[in-house]
PDB file of C-alpha atoms in Angstrom:
ATOM      1  CA  MET X 164     111.879  98.233 108.717  1.00 73.00           C
ATOM      2  CA  ILE X 165     112.163 100.234 105.342  1.00 76.00           C
ATOM      3  CA  ARG X 166     109.385 102.052 104.229  1.00 81.00           C
ATOM      4  CA  ILE X 167     108.854 103.590 100.686  1.00 79.00           C
ATOM      5  CA  GLN X 168     106.230 106.123 100.359  1.00 83.00           C
ATOM      6  CA  ARG X 169     105.322 109.044  98.167  1.00 83.00           C
ATOM      7  CA  THR X 170     105.828 112.535  99.412  1.00 82.00           C
ATOM      8  CA  GLY X 171     104.422 114.937  96.763  1.00 82.00           C
ATOM      9  CA  GLU X 172     106.050 114.605  93.624  1.00 83.00           C
ATOM     10  CA  ARG X 173     108.938 112.409  95.154  1.00 84.00           C
ATOM     11  CA  PHE X 174     109.368 108.880  96.648  1.00 84.00           C
ATOM     12  CA  VAL X 175     110.991 108.488  99.598  1.00 84.00           C
ATOM     13  CA  ALA X 176     112.722 105.397 101.506  1.00 83.00           C
ATOM     14  CA  ALA X 177     113.459 105.681 105.082  1.00 84.00           C
ATOM     15  CA  GLU X 178     114.202 103.612 108.151  1.00 82.00           C
ATOM     16  CA  GLY X 179     113.880 104.795 111.466  1.00 86.00           C
ATOM     17  CA  GLY X 180     113.457 108.395 110.227  1.00 85.00           C
ATOM     18  CA  ARG X 181     116.603 108.338 108.368  1.00 86.00           C
ATOM     19  CA  THR X 182     116.305 108.689 104.514  1.00 85.00           C
ATOM     20  CA  LEU X 183     117.813 106.352 102.568  1.00 81.00           C
ATOM     21  CA  ALA X 184     116.815 107.136  99.147  1.00 81.00           C
ATOM     22  CA  SER X 185     114.599 109.434  97.018  1.00 82.00           C
ATOM     23  CA  CYS X 186     113.641 109.949  93.349  1.00 81.00           C
ATOM     24  CA  ASP X 187     111.679 112.723  92.167  1.00 82.00           C
ATOM     25  CA  PHE X 188     109.019 112.174  89.532  1.00 79.00           C
ATOM     26  CA  SER X 189     106.731 114.086  87.208  1.00 76.00           C
ATOM     27  CA  LEU X 190     104.185 113.535  84.614  1.00 73.00           C
ATOM     28  CA  ARG X 191     104.134 114.840  81.057  1.00 71.00           C
ATOM     29  CA  GLY X 192     100.997 113.534  79.535  1.00 68.00           C
ATOM     30  CA  ASN X 193     101.234 109.828  79.609  1.00 64.00           C
ATOM     31  CA  THR X 194     104.588 109.737  80.330  1.00 65.00           C
ATOM     32  CA  VAL X 195     106.408 109.381  83.662  1.00 69.00           C
ATOM     33  CA  LEU X 196     109.681 111.144  84.017  1.00 72.00           C
ATOM     34  CA  LEU X 197     112.147 110.208  87.043  1.00 72.00           C
ATOM     35  CA  GLY X 198     114.522 112.581  88.139  1.00 70.00           C
ATOM     36  CA  ALA X 199     117.962 112.297  89.184  1.00 62.00           C
ATOM     37  CA  PRO X 200     117.777 109.893  92.286  1.00 64.00           C
ATOM     38  CA  ALA X 201     119.806 110.482  95.489  1.00 65.00           C
ATOM     39  CA  TYR X 202     120.414 107.289  97.649  1.00 68.00           C
ATOM     40  CA  ALA X 203     122.794 106.090 100.305  1.00 62.00           C
ATOM     41  CA  GLU X 204     122.488 102.272  99.288  1.00 65.00           C
ATOM     42  CA  LEU X 205     121.927 100.943  95.871  1.00 63.00           C
ATOM     43  CA  PRO X 206     119.605  97.854  96.866  1.00 70.00           C
ATOM     44  CA  VAL X 207     117.206 100.750  98.428  1.00 72.00           C
ATOM     45  CA  ALA X 208     117.442 102.983  95.361  1.00 70.00           C
ATOM     46  CA  ASP X 209     116.436 100.063  93.639  1.00 72.00           C
ATOM     47  CA  GLY X 210     113.127  99.693  95.492  1.00 76.00           C
ATOM     48  CA  VAL X 211     112.286 103.384  95.188  1.00 75.00           C
ATOM     49  CA  PHE X 212     112.578 102.779  91.212  1.00 74.00           C
ATOM     50  CA  ARG X 213     110.046  99.611  91.787  1.00 75.00           C
ATOM     51  CA  ALA X 214     108.057 101.845  93.844  1.00 77.00           C
ATOM     52  CA  CYS X 215     108.019 104.453  91.198  1.00 76.00           C
ATOM     53  CA  LEU X 216     106.764 102.272  88.454  1.00 72.00           C
ATOM     54  CA  ASP X 217     104.478 100.182  90.598  1.00 73.00           C
ATOM     55  CA  TYR X 218     102.738 103.427  91.544  1.00 74.00           C
ATOM     56  CA  PHE X 219     101.978 104.615  88.021  1.00 72.00           C
ATOM     57  CA  GLU X 220     101.587 101.404  86.332  1.00 69.00           C
ATOM     58  CA  ARG X 221      98.691 101.087  89.053  1.00 72.00           C
ATOM     59  CA  ARG X 222      97.122 104.162  87.861  1.00 71.00           C
ATOM     60  CA  GLY X 223      97.265 103.386  84.046  1.00 64.00           C
ATOM     61  CA  TYR X 224     100.078 105.511  82.765  1.00 61.00           C
ATOM     62  CA  LEU X 225     101.663 103.845  80.001  1.00 49.00           C
ATOM     63  CA  ASP X 226     104.990 105.008  79.221  1.00 55.00           C
ATOM     64  CA  TYR X 227     108.180 105.179  81.405  1.00 55.00           C
ATOM     65  CA  GLY X 228     111.099 107.895  80.407  1.00 55.00           C
ATOM     66  CA  PRO X 229     114.166 108.946  82.147  1.00 52.00           C
ATOM     67  CA  ALA X 230     114.114 112.657  82.701  1.00 50.00           C
ATOM     68  CA  ASP X 231     117.702 113.219  82.131  1.00 50.00           C
ATOM     69  CA  GLU X 232     120.829 111.266  81.643  1.00 57.00           C
ATOM     70  CA  ALA X 233     121.881 111.337  85.424  1.00 57.00           C
ATOM     71  CA  ALA X 234     118.559 109.281  85.691  1.00 57.00           C
ATOM     72  CA  ALA X 235     119.661 107.002  82.876  1.00 59.00           C
ATOM     73  CA  ALA X 236     123.044 106.667  84.391  1.00 64.00           C
ATOM     74  CA  ALA X 237     121.686 105.692  87.727  1.00 61.00           C
ATOM     75  CA  PHE X 238     119.192 102.842  86.119  1.00 61.00           C
ATOM     76  CA  ALA X 239     122.351 101.757  84.063  1.00 65.00           C
ATOM     77  CA  ALA X 240     124.195 101.441  87.587  1.00 66.00           C
ATOM     78  CA  LEU X 241     121.685  99.354  89.025  1.00 62.00           C
ATOM     79  CA  GLY X 242     121.927  96.771  86.138  1.00 63.00           C
ATOM     80  CA  TYR X 243     119.096  97.939  84.122  1.00 61.00           C
ATOM     81  CA  THR X 244     118.968  99.001  80.288  1.00 56.00           C
ATOM     82  CA  VAL X 245     117.449 102.178  80.073  1.00 53.00           C
ATOM     83  CA  CYS X 246     114.383 102.026  77.647  1.00 51.00           C
ATOM     84  CA  ARG X 247     113.108 105.342  76.187  1.00 49.00           C
ATOM     85  CA  VAL X 248     109.296 106.264  75.748  1.00 43.00           C
ATOM     86  CA  GLY X 249     107.627 104.029  73.318  1.00 46.00           C
ATOM     87  CA  GLU X 250     110.473 101.271  73.416  1.00 45.00           C
ATOM     88  CA  THR X 251     108.864  99.087  76.005  1.00 44.00           C
ATOM     89  CA  GLY X 252     105.144  99.057  75.247  1.00 45.00           C
ATOM     90  CA  GLY X 253     104.263 100.830  78.636  1.00 48.00           C
ATOM     91  CA  ILE X 254     105.871 100.498  82.420  1.00 46.00           C
ATOM     92  CA  ALA X 255     104.120  97.045  82.683  1.00 44.00           C
ATOM     93  CA  ALA X 256     106.483  95.566  80.112  1.00 46.00           C
ATOM     94  CA  PHE X 257     109.416  97.432  81.386  1.00 47.00           C
ATOM     95  CA  PHE X 258     111.141  95.007  83.623  1.00 44.00           C
ATOM     96  CA  GLU X 259     109.716  91.886  80.921  1.00 45.00           C
ATOM     97  CA  THR X 260     111.081  93.371  77.834  1.00 42.00           C
ATOM     98  CA  CYS X 261     114.221  95.450  78.325  1.00 43.00           C
ATOM     99  CA  LYS X 262     117.397  93.641  77.354  1.00 41.00           C
ATOM    100  CA  ASN X 263     119.049  92.687  80.622  1.00 42.00           C
ATOM    101  CA  CYS X 264     116.441  94.279  82.856  1.00 42.00           C
ATOM    102  CA  LYS X 265     116.553  92.658  86.157  1.00 43.00           C
ATOM    103  CA  ASN X 266     113.645  90.649  87.426  1.00 37.00           C
TER     104      ASN X 266
END
């Protein structure tokens, strides 16, 4: 079973003690900055990103912002359109309103 959990300032997906994917994050005001991901399998990385966004949505942080172009490229590789801070109306709207975002 794959488990996704927060470890300090990183989200990690692991199975049987083996790390499959991880994603650093930081906060700048109400903006969540996701760092460049490290992953072994894209579907697992996708789950880590969703966990990141869900985590901050539940805590009321309103904006999502990629930390750098590497993170933006990783989202694009997963089939998402990268939305800059302020374009989506918040994390809750990220998957709903971004053009070409997966559901």
